[in-house]
Amino acid sequence: PAEEGEYFLKVLIPSYAAGSIIGKGGQTIVQLQKETGATIKLSKSKDFYPGTTERVCLVQGTAEALNAVHSFIAEKVREIPQAMTKPEVVNILQPQTTMNPDRAKQAKLIVPNSTAGLIIGKGGATVKAVMEQSGAWVQLSQKPEGINLQERVVTVSGEPEQVHKAVSAIVQKVQEDPQSSSCLNISYANVAGPVANSNPTGSPYASPADVLPAAAAASAAAASGLLGPAGLAGVGAFPAALPAFSGTDLLAISTAL
């Protein structure tokens, strides 16, 4: 349980950045905890968030600590190893050899459904305001079906300063949610059955019928090889996540992908 005035935030960490966040023998992460006063836990090296090749990082601390830790993580995520940005190195057996260069400009946070509701606001008003004030683009993954996963992934895209402002606004919403500490697991190994795709749905409050542009963008990006096999990890969730599509639509999308 959190101390008075302490909150929780989960951050997705791409595999390529995990090493520099942990540091040699864990020195960097220990130092980061000392400096910020936060408690930081990371999922094991191959224990990824469903549908991604990213590790889950749980941060506990004051609102200031959450922002400070996230700024540090974001800095490491922006440092893409040179080898990973070369599109010619594509090997099906090693999905991490290439990556979507856009990932470096994104922050991916996992929040409980209750916090997601506060971030979106009535009719999407809050998320619009966050985007206008920060200049960042904020998208939420679809609400998961069933009870498997009571969380959603918030993807924030933009320049470092814009992302920082938007994440601060999201941390503010975490503080306002009495149920913000309802999902404190860092391992998803025991999550069975379909989970909602972690990819953004194209608009912050998309109904399934509005998702086509995102699917089209995904297939275009895949066609240009930007995503590489790693980016397609969540594609299996498309049919489950898009009930409004007919069989022929799905066939067209999967053919494109």
GROMACS .gro file of N, CA and C in nm, residues 8 70 83 150 216 221 233 235:
model
   24
    8PHE      N    1   0.113   0.555  -0.782
    8PHE     CA    2   0.177   0.453  -0.866
    8PHE      C    3   0.160   0.488  -1.013
   70HIS      N    4   0.997   0.940  -1.466
   70HIS     CA    5   0.955   0.928  -1.605
   70HIS      C    6   1.045   1.008  -1.698
   83ALA      N    7   2.231   0.064  -3.441
   83ALA     CA    8   2.205  -0.058  -3.519
   83ALA      C    9   2.057  -0.083  -3.539
  150GLN      N   10  -0.756  -0.496  -1.650
  150GLN     CA   11  -0.835  -0.379  -1.610
  150GLN      C   12  -0.757  -0.250  -1.635
  216ALA      N   13  -0.527   0.106  -4.112
  216ALA     CA   14  -0.468   0.136  -4.242
  216ALA      C   15  -0.327   0.190  -4.224
  221ALA      N   16   0.253   0.127  -4.253
  221ALA     CA   17   0.383   0.129  -4.185
  221ALA      C   18   0.448  -0.008  -4.197
  233ALA      N   19   0.365  -0.754  -3.328
  233ALA     CA   20   0.336  -0.849  -3.221
  233ALA      C   21   0.190  -0.844  -3.180
  235VAL      N   22  -0.072  -0.761  -3.361
  235VAL     CA   23  -0.169  -0.763  -3.470
  235VAL      C   24  -0.272  -0.873  -3.452
   0.00000   0.00000   0.00000
